[in-house]
Amino acid sequence: LSDSKIRVVVRKRPINKKEVERGDEDVVEMDMRSSCVLVNETKLKVDLTKYAERHQFNFDEALDEYVTNDQVYRVTVEPLVHTLFNNGKATCFAYGQTGSGKTHTMSPLPIRAAADILQYLVRPELRDVSLFVSCFEIYGNKVFDLLNMRK
């Protein structure tokens, strides 16, 4: 992992049943080795022949639709847990349009992080450490505290 303070990781959502039924094309390719996303945009020439224009976007990590939630955790949140116990602070958030897979990706991560954090906290040398946790959902222009019944 790099020493940068901000890392951007993208995970591809598999094409869903409705998209398959509509005949939608999967235009996104993930190159996990080079951490880039390739988008194949269909365009028309003046004579109306189709061609694909390929766009490349680079990230710290690019995860394809076949990675498990465990793999996502190991690449994204697990390093943040280690940061917490080296005088660091950490934030992990998901951003994307409705239906892009944020909930599918994020839901198991806090549970795994909590288990790892609690494993650290049982160490005798950390008995005086305090833990403060917050969990928020930002939706539109509203912020919901997920640990206080969304208030």
PDB file of C-alpha atoms in Angstrom:
ATOM      1  CA  LEU A   1       0.000   0.000   0.000  1.00  0.00           C
ATOM      2  CA  SER A   2       1.127   3.525  -0.653  1.00  0.00           C
ATOM      3  CA  ASP A   3       1.816   6.040   2.106  1.00  0.00           C
ATOM      4  CA  SER A   4      -0.700   8.527   0.712  1.00  0.00           C
ATOM      5  CA  LYS A   5      -3.346   9.776   3.072  1.00  0.00           C
ATOM      6  CA  ILE A   6      -6.198   9.343   0.600  1.00  0.00           C
ATOM      7  CA  ARG A   7      -6.773   6.225  -1.465  1.00  0.00           C
ATOM      8  CA  VAL A   8      -9.490   5.798  -4.069  1.00  0.00           C
ATOM      9  CA  VAL A   9     -10.734   2.275  -4.695  1.00  0.00           C
ATOM     10  CA  VAL A  10     -13.415   1.385  -7.231  1.00  0.00           C
ATOM     11  CA  ARG A  11     -15.390  -1.861  -7.354  1.00  0.00           C
ATOM     12  CA  LYS A  12     -17.350  -2.919 -10.384  1.00  0.00           C
ATOM     13  CA  ARG A  13     -20.932  -4.006  -9.874  1.00  0.00           C
ATOM     14  CA  PRO A  14     -21.935  -6.959 -12.048  1.00  0.00           C
ATOM     15  CA  ILE A  15     -24.557  -6.337 -14.679  1.00  0.00           C
ATOM     16  CA  ASN A  16     -27.923  -7.263 -13.149  1.00  0.00           C
ATOM     17  CA  LYS A  17     -30.836  -9.359 -14.419  1.00  0.00           C
ATOM     18  CA  LYS A  18     -32.911  -6.351 -15.545  1.00  0.00           C
ATOM     19  CA  GLU A  19     -29.979  -4.973 -17.531  1.00  0.00           C
ATOM     20  CA  VAL A  20     -29.447  -8.360 -19.204  1.00  0.00           C
ATOM     21  CA  GLU A  21     -33.179  -8.611 -20.045  1.00  0.00           C
ATOM     22  CA  ARG A  22     -33.089  -5.113 -21.592  1.00  0.00           C
ATOM     23  CA  GLY A  23     -30.089  -6.109 -23.680  1.00  0.00           C
ATOM     24  CA  ASP A  24     -27.805  -3.573 -22.019  1.00  0.00           C
ATOM     25  CA  GLU A  25     -24.127  -3.958 -22.782  1.00  0.00           C
ATOM     26  CA  ASP A  26     -21.424  -4.241 -20.161  1.00  0.00           C
ATOM     27  CA  VAL A  27     -19.104  -1.447 -21.267  1.00  0.00           C
ATOM     28  CA  VAL A  28     -16.788  -1.433 -18.238  1.00  0.00           C
ATOM     29  CA  GLU A  29     -13.630  -3.533 -17.924  1.00  0.00           C
ATOM     30  CA  MET A  30     -11.464  -3.713 -14.830  1.00  0.00           C
ATOM     31  CA  ASP A  31      -7.715  -4.193 -15.027  1.00  0.00           C
ATOM     32  CA  MET A  32      -6.867  -5.175 -11.476  1.00  0.00           C
ATOM     33  CA  ARG A  33      -3.127  -5.544 -12.210  1.00  0.00           C
ATOM     34  CA  SER A  34      -2.746  -1.927 -13.305  1.00  0.00           C
ATOM     35  CA  SER A  35      -5.612  -0.593 -11.115  1.00  0.00           C
ATOM     36  CA  CYS A  36      -7.498   0.997 -13.962  1.00  0.00           C
ATOM     37  CA  VAL A  37     -11.039   1.056 -15.270  1.00  0.00           C
ATOM     38  CA  LEU A  38     -11.630   0.913 -19.007  1.00  0.00           C
ATOM     39  CA  VAL A  39     -14.901   2.277 -20.364  1.00  0.00           C
ATOM     40  CA  ASN A  40     -15.843   1.391 -23.913  1.00  0.00           C
ATOM     41  CA  GLU A  41     -18.128   4.124 -25.201  1.00  0.00           C
ATOM     42  CA  THR A  42     -20.093   3.290 -28.346  1.00  0.00           C
ATOM     43  CA  LYS A  43     -20.114   6.187 -30.804  1.00  0.00           C
ATOM     44  CA  LEU A  44     -21.351   6.812 -34.338  1.00  0.00           C
ATOM     45  CA  LYS A  45     -19.327   8.146 -37.220  1.00  0.00           C
ATOM     46  CA  VAL A  46     -20.843  10.638 -39.641  1.00  0.00           C
ATOM     47  CA  ASP A  47     -21.748   7.732 -41.958  1.00  0.00           C
ATOM     48  CA  LEU A  48     -23.545   6.093 -38.983  1.00  0.00           C
ATOM     49  CA  THR A  49     -21.085   3.235 -38.547  1.00  0.00           C
ATOM     50  CA  LYS A  50     -20.508   2.309 -34.919  1.00  0.00           C
ATOM     51  CA  TYR A  51     -17.117   2.404 -33.241  1.00  0.00           C
ATOM     52  CA  ALA A  52     -15.905   2.196 -29.662  1.00  0.00           C
ATOM     53  CA  GLU A  53     -13.952   4.924 -27.964  1.00  0.00           C
ATOM     54  CA  ARG A  54     -11.966   3.553 -25.026  1.00  0.00           C
ATOM     55  CA  HIS A  55     -11.429   5.684 -21.905  1.00  0.00           C
ATOM     56  CA  GLN A  56      -9.002   4.744 -19.144  1.00  0.00           C
ATOM     57  CA  PHE A  57      -9.332   5.879 -15.532  1.00  0.00           C
ATOM     58  CA  ASN A  58      -6.603   5.100 -12.983  1.00  0.00           C
ATOM     59  CA  PHE A  59      -7.222   4.434  -9.296  1.00  0.00           C
ATOM     60  CA  ASP A  60      -5.284   3.199  -6.293  1.00  0.00           C
ATOM     61  CA  GLU A  61      -7.166  -0.091  -6.654  1.00  0.00           C
ATOM     62  CA  ALA A  62      -9.653  -1.323  -9.243  1.00  0.00           C
ATOM     63  CA  LEU A  63     -11.668  -4.375  -8.179  1.00  0.00           C
ATOM     64  CA  ASP A  64     -13.677  -6.393 -10.649  1.00  0.00           C
ATOM     65  CA  GLU A  65     -17.146  -7.858 -10.168  1.00  0.00           C
ATOM     66  CA  TYR A  66     -15.701 -11.216  -9.050  1.00  0.00           C
ATOM     67  CA  VAL A  67     -13.918 -10.057  -5.872  1.00  0.00           C
ATOM     68  CA  THR A  68     -15.396 -11.184  -2.592  1.00  0.00           C
ATOM     69  CA  ASN A  69     -16.380  -8.881   0.246  1.00  0.00           C
ATOM     70  CA  ASP A  70     -13.454 -10.387   2.156  1.00  0.00           C
ATOM     71  CA  GLN A  71     -11.059  -9.246  -0.587  1.00  0.00           C
ATOM     72  CA  VAL A  72     -12.648  -5.787  -0.567  1.00  0.00           C
ATOM     73  CA  TYR A  73     -12.149  -5.605   3.198  1.00  0.00           C
ATOM     74  CA  ARG A  74      -8.492  -6.635   3.001  1.00  0.00           C
ATOM     75  CA  VAL A  75      -7.706  -3.999   0.370  1.00  0.00           C
ATOM     76  CA  THR A  76      -9.741  -1.118   1.793  1.00  0.00           C
ATOM     77  CA  VAL A  77     -10.615  -1.226   5.491  1.00  0.00           C
ATOM     78  CA  GLU A  78      -8.095  -3.606   7.049  1.00  0.00           C
ATOM     79  CA  PRO A  79      -5.193  -1.175   6.448  1.00  0.00           C
ATOM     80  CA  LEU A  80      -7.274   1.570   8.104  1.00  0.00           C
ATOM     81  CA  VAL A  81      -7.642  -0.541  11.256  1.00  0.00           C
ATOM     82  CA  HIS A  82      -3.848  -0.773  11.499  1.00  0.00           C
ATOM     83  CA  THR A  83      -3.645   3.009  11.021  1.00  0.00           C
ATOM     84  CA  LEU A  84      -5.945   3.560  14.011  1.00  0.00           C
ATOM     85  CA  PHE A  85      -3.476   1.857  16.323  1.00  0.00           C
ATOM     86  CA  ASN A  86      -0.529   3.854  15.019  1.00  0.00           C
ATOM     87  CA  ASN A  87      -1.847   7.255  16.148  1.00  0.00           C
ATOM     88  CA  GLY A  88      -3.962   7.650  13.042  1.00  0.00           C
ATOM     89  CA  LYS A  89      -7.539   8.442  12.181  1.00  0.00           C
ATOM     90  CA  ALA A  90      -9.465   6.718   9.441  1.00  0.00           C
ATOM     91  CA  THR A  91     -12.562   7.241   7.345  1.00  0.00           C
ATOM     92  CA  CYS A  92     -14.052   4.943   4.758  1.00  0.00           C
ATOM     93  CA  PHE A  93     -16.993   5.988   2.612  1.00  0.00           C
ATOM     94  CA  ALA A  94     -18.790   4.924  -0.526  1.00  0.00           C
ATOM     95  CA  TYR A  95     -19.952   7.298  -3.212  1.00  0.00           C
ATOM     96  CA  GLY A  96     -22.057   6.576  -6.252  1.00  0.00           C
ATOM     97  CA  GLN A  97     -25.429   6.774  -7.867  1.00  0.00           C
ATOM     98  CA  THR A  98     -28.444   4.799  -6.681  1.00  0.00           C
ATOM     99  CA  GLY A  99     -28.077   1.146  -7.629  1.00  0.00           C
ATOM    100  CA  SER A 100     -24.312   1.293  -8.104  1.00  0.00           C
ATOM    101  CA  GLY A 101     -23.568  -1.251  -5.347  1.00  0.00           C
ATOM    102  CA  LYS A 102     -22.630   0.921  -2.353  1.00  0.00           C
ATOM    103  CA  THR A 103     -24.754  -0.995   0.161  1.00  0.00           C
ATOM    104  CA  HIS A 104     -23.636  -4.385  -1.200  1.00  0.00           C
ATOM    105  CA  THR A 105     -20.003  -3.328  -0.871  1.00  0.00           C
ATOM    106  CA  MET A 106     -20.135  -1.450   2.430  1.00  0.00           C
ATOM    107  CA  SER A 107     -22.558  -3.492   4.582  1.00  0.00           C
ATOM    108  CA  PRO A 108     -20.134  -6.215   5.756  1.00  0.00           C
ATOM    109  CA  LEU A 109     -17.145  -3.895   6.207  1.00  0.00           C
ATOM    110  CA  PRO A 110     -18.029  -2.278   9.584  1.00  0.00           C
ATOM    111  CA  ILE A 111     -18.694  -5.690  11.129  1.00  0.00           C
ATOM    112  CA  ARG A 112     -15.276  -6.981  10.062  1.00  0.00           C
ATOM    113  CA  ALA A 113     -13.601  -3.744  11.161  1.00  0.00           C
ATOM    114  CA  ALA A 114     -15.273  -3.903  14.576  1.00  0.00           C
ATOM    115  CA  ALA A 115     -14.046  -7.472  15.087  1.00  0.00           C
ATOM    116  CA  ASP A 116     -10.480  -6.500  14.140  1.00  0.00           C
ATOM    117  CA  ILE A 117     -10.552  -3.371  16.321  1.00  0.00           C
ATOM    118  CA  LEU A 118     -11.803  -5.353  19.319  1.00  0.00           C
ATOM    119  CA  GLN A 119      -9.011  -7.893  18.793  1.00  0.00           C
ATOM    120  CA  TYR A 120      -6.513  -5.042  19.071  1.00  0.00           C
ATOM    121  CA  LEU A 121      -8.193  -3.628  22.182  1.00  0.00           C
ATOM    122  CA  VAL A 122      -7.821  -6.838  24.223  1.00  0.00           C
ATOM    123  CA  ARG A 123      -4.039  -6.408  24.168  1.00  0.00           C
ATOM    124  CA  PRO A 124      -2.751  -5.463  27.635  1.00  0.00           C
ATOM    125  CA  GLU A 125      -0.694  -2.552  26.280  1.00  0.00           C
ATOM    126  CA  LEU A 126      -3.904  -0.963  24.937  1.00  0.00           C
ATOM    127  CA  ARG A 127      -6.002  -1.185  28.128  1.00  0.00           C
ATOM    128  CA  ASP A 128      -6.087   2.621  28.493  1.00  0.00           C
ATOM    129  CA  VAL A 129      -7.161   3.268  24.904  1.00  0.00           C
ATOM    130  CA  SER A 130     -10.621   4.736  24.325  1.00  0.00           C
ATOM    131  CA  LEU A 131     -12.620   3.965  21.219  1.00  0.00           C
ATOM    132  CA  PHE A 132     -15.069   6.432  19.658  1.00  0.00           C
ATOM    133  CA  VAL A 133     -17.143   5.316  16.684  1.00  0.00           C
ATOM    134  CA  SER A 134     -19.529   7.184  14.436  1.00  0.00           C
ATOM    135  CA  CYS A 135     -21.431   5.970  11.431  1.00  0.00           C
ATOM    136  CA  PHE A 136     -23.306   8.363   9.173  1.00  0.00           C
ATOM    137  CA  GLU A 137     -25.337   8.143   6.003  1.00  0.00           C
ATOM    138  CA  ILE A 138     -25.301  11.192   3.765  1.00  0.00           C
ATOM    139  CA  TYR A 139     -28.301  11.177   1.456  1.00  0.00           C
ATOM    140  CA  GLY A 140     -28.973  14.188  -0.707  1.00  0.00           C
ATOM    141  CA  ASN A 141     -28.401  17.142   1.579  1.00  0.00           C
ATOM    142  CA  LYS A 142     -29.250  15.275   4.796  1.00  0.00           C
ATOM    143  CA  VAL A 143     -26.975  13.479   7.261  1.00  0.00           C
ATOM    144  CA  PHE A 144     -28.293  10.543   9.300  1.00  0.00           C
ATOM    145  CA  ASP A 145     -26.553   9.174  12.402  1.00  0.00           C
ATOM    146  CA  LEU A 146     -26.839   5.420  11.880  1.00  0.00           C
ATOM    147  CA  LEU A 147     -25.922   4.690  15.505  1.00  0.00           C
ATOM    148  CA  ASN A 148     -28.681   6.945  16.870  1.00  0.00           C
ATOM    149  CA  MET A 149     -31.750   5.640  15.008  1.00  0.00           C
ATOM    150  CA  ARG A 150     -31.016   7.849  11.951  1.00  0.00           C
ATOM    151  CA  LYS A 151     -31.505  11.134  13.883  1.00  0.00           C
TER     152      LYS A 151
END
